[in-house]
mmCIF file with all atom_site columns, C-alpha atoms in Angstrom:
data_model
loop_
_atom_site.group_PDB
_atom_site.id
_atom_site.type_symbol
_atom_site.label_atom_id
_atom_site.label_alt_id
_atom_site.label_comp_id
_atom_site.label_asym_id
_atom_site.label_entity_id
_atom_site.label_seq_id
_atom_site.pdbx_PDB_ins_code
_atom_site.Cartn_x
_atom_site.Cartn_y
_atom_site.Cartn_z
_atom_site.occupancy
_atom_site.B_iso_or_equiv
_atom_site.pdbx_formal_charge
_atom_site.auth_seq_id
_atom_site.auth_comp_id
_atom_site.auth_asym_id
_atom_site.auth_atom_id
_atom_site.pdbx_PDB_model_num
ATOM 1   C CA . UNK A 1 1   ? 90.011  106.915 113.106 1.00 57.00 ? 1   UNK A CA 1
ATOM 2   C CA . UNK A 1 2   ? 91.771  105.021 110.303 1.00 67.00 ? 2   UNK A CA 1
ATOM 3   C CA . UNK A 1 3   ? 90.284  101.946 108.830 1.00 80.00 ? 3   UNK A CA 1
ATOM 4   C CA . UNK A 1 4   ? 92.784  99.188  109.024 1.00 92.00 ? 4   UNK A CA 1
ATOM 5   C CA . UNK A 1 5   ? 93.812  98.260  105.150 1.00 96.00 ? 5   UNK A CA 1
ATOM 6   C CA . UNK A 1 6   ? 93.526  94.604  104.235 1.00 97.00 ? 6   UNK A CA 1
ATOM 7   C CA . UNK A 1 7   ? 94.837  93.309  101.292 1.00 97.00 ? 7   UNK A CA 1
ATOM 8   C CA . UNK A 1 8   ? 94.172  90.103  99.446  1.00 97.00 ? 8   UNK A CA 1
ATOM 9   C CA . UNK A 1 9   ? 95.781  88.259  96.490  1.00 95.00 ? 9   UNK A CA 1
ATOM 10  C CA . UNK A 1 10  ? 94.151  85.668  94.373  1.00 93.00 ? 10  UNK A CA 1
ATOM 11  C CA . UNK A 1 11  ? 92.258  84.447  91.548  1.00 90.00 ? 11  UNK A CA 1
ATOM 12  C CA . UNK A 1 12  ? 89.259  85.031  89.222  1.00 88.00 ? 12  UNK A CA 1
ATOM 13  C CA . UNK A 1 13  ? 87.420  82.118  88.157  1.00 88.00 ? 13  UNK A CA 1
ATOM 14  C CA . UNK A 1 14  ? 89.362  82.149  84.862  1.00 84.00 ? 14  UNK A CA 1
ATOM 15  C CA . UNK A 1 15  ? 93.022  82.022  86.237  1.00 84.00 ? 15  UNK A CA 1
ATOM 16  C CA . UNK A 1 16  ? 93.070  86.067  85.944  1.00 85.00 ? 16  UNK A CA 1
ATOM 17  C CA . UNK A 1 17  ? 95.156  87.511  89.287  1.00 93.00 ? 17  UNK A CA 1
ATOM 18  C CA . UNK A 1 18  ? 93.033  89.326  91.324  1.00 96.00 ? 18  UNK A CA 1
ATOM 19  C CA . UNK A 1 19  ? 94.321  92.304  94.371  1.00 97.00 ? 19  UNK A CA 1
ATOM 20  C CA . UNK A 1 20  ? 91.517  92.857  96.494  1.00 98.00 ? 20  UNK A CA 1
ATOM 21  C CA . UNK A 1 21  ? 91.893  95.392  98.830  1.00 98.00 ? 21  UNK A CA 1
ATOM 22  C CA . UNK A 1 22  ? 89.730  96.879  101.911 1.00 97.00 ? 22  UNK A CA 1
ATOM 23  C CA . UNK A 1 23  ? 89.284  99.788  104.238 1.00 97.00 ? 23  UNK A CA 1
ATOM 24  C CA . UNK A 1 24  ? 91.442  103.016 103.591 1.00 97.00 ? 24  UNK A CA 1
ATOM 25  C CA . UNK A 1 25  ? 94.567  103.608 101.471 1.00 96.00 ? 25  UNK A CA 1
ATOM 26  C CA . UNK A 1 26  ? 96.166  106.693 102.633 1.00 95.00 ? 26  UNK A CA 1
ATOM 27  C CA . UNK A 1 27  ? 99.719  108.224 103.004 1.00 93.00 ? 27  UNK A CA 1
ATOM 28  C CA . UNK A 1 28  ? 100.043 105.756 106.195 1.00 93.00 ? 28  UNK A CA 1
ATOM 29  C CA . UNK A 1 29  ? 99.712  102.545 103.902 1.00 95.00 ? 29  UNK A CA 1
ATOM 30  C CA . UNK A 1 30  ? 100.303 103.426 100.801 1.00 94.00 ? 30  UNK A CA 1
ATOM 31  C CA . UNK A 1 31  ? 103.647 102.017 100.926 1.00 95.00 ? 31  UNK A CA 1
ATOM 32  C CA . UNK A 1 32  ? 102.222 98.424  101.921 1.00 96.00 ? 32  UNK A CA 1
ATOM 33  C CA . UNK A 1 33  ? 99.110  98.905  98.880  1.00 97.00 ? 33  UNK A CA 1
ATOM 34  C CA . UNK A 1 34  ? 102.256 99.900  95.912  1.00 96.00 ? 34  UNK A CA 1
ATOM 35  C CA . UNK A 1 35  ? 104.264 96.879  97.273  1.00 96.00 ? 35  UNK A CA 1
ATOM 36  C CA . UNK A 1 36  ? 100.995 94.308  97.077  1.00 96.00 ? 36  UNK A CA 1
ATOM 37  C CA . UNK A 1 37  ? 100.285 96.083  93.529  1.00 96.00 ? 37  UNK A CA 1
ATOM 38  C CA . UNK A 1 38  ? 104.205 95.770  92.511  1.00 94.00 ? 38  UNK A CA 1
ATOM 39  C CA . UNK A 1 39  ? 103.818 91.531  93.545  1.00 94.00 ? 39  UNK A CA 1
ATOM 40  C CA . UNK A 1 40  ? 100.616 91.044  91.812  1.00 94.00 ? 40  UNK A CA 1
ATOM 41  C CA . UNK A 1 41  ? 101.270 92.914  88.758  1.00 92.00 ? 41  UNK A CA 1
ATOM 42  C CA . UNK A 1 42  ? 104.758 90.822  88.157  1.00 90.00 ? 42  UNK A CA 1
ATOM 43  C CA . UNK A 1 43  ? 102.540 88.005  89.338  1.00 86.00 ? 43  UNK A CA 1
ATOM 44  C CA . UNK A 1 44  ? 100.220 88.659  86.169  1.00 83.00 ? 44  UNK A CA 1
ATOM 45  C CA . UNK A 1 45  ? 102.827 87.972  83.522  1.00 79.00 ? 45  UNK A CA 1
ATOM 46  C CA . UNK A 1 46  ? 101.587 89.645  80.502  1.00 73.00 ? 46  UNK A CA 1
ATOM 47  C CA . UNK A 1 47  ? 97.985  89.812  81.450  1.00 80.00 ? 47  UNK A CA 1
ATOM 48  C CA . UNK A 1 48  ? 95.600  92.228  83.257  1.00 89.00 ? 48  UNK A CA 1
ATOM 49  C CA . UNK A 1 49  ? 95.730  92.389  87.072  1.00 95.00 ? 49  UNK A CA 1
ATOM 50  C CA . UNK A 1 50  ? 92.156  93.416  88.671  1.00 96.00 ? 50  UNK A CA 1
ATOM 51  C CA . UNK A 1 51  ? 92.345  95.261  91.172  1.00 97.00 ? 51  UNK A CA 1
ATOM 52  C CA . UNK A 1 52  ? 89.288  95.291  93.360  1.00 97.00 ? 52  UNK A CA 1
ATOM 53  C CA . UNK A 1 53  ? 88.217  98.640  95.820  1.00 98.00 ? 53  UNK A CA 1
ATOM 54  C CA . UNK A 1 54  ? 84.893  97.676  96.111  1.00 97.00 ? 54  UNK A CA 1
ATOM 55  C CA . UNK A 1 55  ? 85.624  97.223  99.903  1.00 97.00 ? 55  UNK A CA 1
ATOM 56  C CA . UNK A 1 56  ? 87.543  100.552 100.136 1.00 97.00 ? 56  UNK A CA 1
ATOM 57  C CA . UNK A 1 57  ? 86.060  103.341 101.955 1.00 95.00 ? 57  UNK A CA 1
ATOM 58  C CA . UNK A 1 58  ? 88.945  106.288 101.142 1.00 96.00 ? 58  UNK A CA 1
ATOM 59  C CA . UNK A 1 59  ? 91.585  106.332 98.639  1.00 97.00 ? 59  UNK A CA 1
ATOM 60  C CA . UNK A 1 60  ? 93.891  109.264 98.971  1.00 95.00 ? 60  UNK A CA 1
ATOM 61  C CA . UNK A 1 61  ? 96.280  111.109 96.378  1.00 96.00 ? 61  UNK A CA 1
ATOM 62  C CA . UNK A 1 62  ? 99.173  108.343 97.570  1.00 95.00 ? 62  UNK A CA 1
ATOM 63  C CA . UNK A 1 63  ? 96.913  105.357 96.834  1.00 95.00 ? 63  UNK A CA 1
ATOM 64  C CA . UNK A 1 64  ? 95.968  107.098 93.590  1.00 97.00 ? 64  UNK A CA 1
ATOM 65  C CA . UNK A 1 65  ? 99.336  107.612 92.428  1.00 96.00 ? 65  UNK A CA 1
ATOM 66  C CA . UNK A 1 66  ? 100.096 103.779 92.673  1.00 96.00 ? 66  UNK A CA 1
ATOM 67  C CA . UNK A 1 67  ? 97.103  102.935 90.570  1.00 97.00 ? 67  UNK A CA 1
ATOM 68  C CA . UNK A 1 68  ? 98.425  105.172 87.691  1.00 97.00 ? 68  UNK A CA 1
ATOM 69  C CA . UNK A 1 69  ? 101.786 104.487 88.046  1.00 96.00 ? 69  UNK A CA 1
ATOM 70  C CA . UNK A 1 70  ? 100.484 100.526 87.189  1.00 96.00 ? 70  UNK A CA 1
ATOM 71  C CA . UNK A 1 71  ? 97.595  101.597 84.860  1.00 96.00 ? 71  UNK A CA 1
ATOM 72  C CA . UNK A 1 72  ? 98.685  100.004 81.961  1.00 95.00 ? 72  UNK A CA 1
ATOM 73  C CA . UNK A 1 73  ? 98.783  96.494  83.513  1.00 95.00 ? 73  UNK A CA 1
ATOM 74  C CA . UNK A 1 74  ? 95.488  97.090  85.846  1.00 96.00 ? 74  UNK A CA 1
ATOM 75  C CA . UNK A 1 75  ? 91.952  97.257  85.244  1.00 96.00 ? 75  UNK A CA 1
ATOM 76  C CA . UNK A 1 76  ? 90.073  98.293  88.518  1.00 97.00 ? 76  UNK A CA 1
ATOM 77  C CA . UNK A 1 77  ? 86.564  97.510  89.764  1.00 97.00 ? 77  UNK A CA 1
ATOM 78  C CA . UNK A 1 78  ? 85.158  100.026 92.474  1.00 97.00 ? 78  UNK A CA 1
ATOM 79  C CA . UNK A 1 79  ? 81.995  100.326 94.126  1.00 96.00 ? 79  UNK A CA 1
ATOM 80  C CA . UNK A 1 80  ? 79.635  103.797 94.327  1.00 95.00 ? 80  UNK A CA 1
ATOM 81  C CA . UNK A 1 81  ? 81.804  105.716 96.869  1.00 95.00 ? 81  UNK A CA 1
ATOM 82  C CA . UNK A 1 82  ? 84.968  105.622 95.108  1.00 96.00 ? 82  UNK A CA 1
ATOM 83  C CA . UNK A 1 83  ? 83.539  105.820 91.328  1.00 96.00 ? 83  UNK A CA 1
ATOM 84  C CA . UNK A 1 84  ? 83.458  109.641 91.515  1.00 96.00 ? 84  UNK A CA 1
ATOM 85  C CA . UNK A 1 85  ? 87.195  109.892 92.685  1.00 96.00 ? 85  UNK A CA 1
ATOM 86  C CA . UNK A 1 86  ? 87.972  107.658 89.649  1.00 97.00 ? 86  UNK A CA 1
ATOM 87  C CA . UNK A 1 87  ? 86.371  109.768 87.283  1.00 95.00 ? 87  UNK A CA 1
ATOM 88  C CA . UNK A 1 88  ? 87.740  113.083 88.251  1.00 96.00 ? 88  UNK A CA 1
ATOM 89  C CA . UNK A 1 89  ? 90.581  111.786 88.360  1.00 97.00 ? 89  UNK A CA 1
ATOM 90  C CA . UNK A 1 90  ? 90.916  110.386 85.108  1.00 97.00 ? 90  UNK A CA 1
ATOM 91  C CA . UNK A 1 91  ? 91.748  106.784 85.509  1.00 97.00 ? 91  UNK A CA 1
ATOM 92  C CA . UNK A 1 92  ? 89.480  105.653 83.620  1.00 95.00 ? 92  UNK A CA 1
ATOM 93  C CA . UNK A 1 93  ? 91.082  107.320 80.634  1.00 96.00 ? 93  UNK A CA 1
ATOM 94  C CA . UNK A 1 94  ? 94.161  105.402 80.553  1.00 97.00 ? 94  UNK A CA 1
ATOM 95  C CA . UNK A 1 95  ? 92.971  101.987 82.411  1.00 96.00 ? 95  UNK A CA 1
ATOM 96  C CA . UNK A 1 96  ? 89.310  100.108 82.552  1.00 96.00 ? 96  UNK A CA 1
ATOM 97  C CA . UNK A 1 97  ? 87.155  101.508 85.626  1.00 97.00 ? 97  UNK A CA 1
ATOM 98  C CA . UNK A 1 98  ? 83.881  99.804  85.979  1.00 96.00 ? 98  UNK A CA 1
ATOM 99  C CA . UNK A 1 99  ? 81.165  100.180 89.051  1.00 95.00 ? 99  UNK A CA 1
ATOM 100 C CA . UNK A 1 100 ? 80.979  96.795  90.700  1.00 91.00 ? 100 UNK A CA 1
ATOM 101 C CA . UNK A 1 101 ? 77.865  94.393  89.302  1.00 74.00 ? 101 UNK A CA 1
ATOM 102 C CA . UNK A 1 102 ? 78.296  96.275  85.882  1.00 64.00 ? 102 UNK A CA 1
ATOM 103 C CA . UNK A 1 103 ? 81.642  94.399  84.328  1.00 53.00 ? 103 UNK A CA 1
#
């Protein structure tokens, strides 16, 4: 059974825009996680959007595809379960990854 996805827009301390997002992204949502990354990101004017997974259990190919697509305006914070995913998949080559607690 799917996790419900739950996404939430707002603010880091500093002013930065924040997207945090929780349970699964998958082909079912993906459409709803690109059009919450689309807001934020024109949302962030010229400066980084973070976009937080730490609260994501599953991120398919679909939800990975809108993080690239966007990687030049992101940087993305993910907890232990998703950090290998990243990795392999090379996000972290053209945007910041870091492990949550370690930014």
């Amino acid at each position: 059974m799917t996790t419900a996805l739950t996404l939430t827009s707002g603010h880091r301390p500093d002013g930065a825009p924040v997207l945090a997002a929780a349970g699964e992204i998958d082909m079912s949502n993906a459409d709803a996680f690109a059009s919450a990354l689309e807001q934020a990101v024109a949302g962030a004017d010229a400066g980084q959007l973070l976009v937080d997974l730490t609260a994501v259990q599953y991120l398919d190919s679909a939800g990975l595809a809108m993080l690239f697509r966007h990687a030049e305006r992101i940087e993305v914070v993910t907890g232990p379960l998703l950090a290998p995913l990243l990795d392999i998949s090379g996000l972290g080559e053209v945007t910041t990854v870091s492990l949550s607690g370690t930014r």
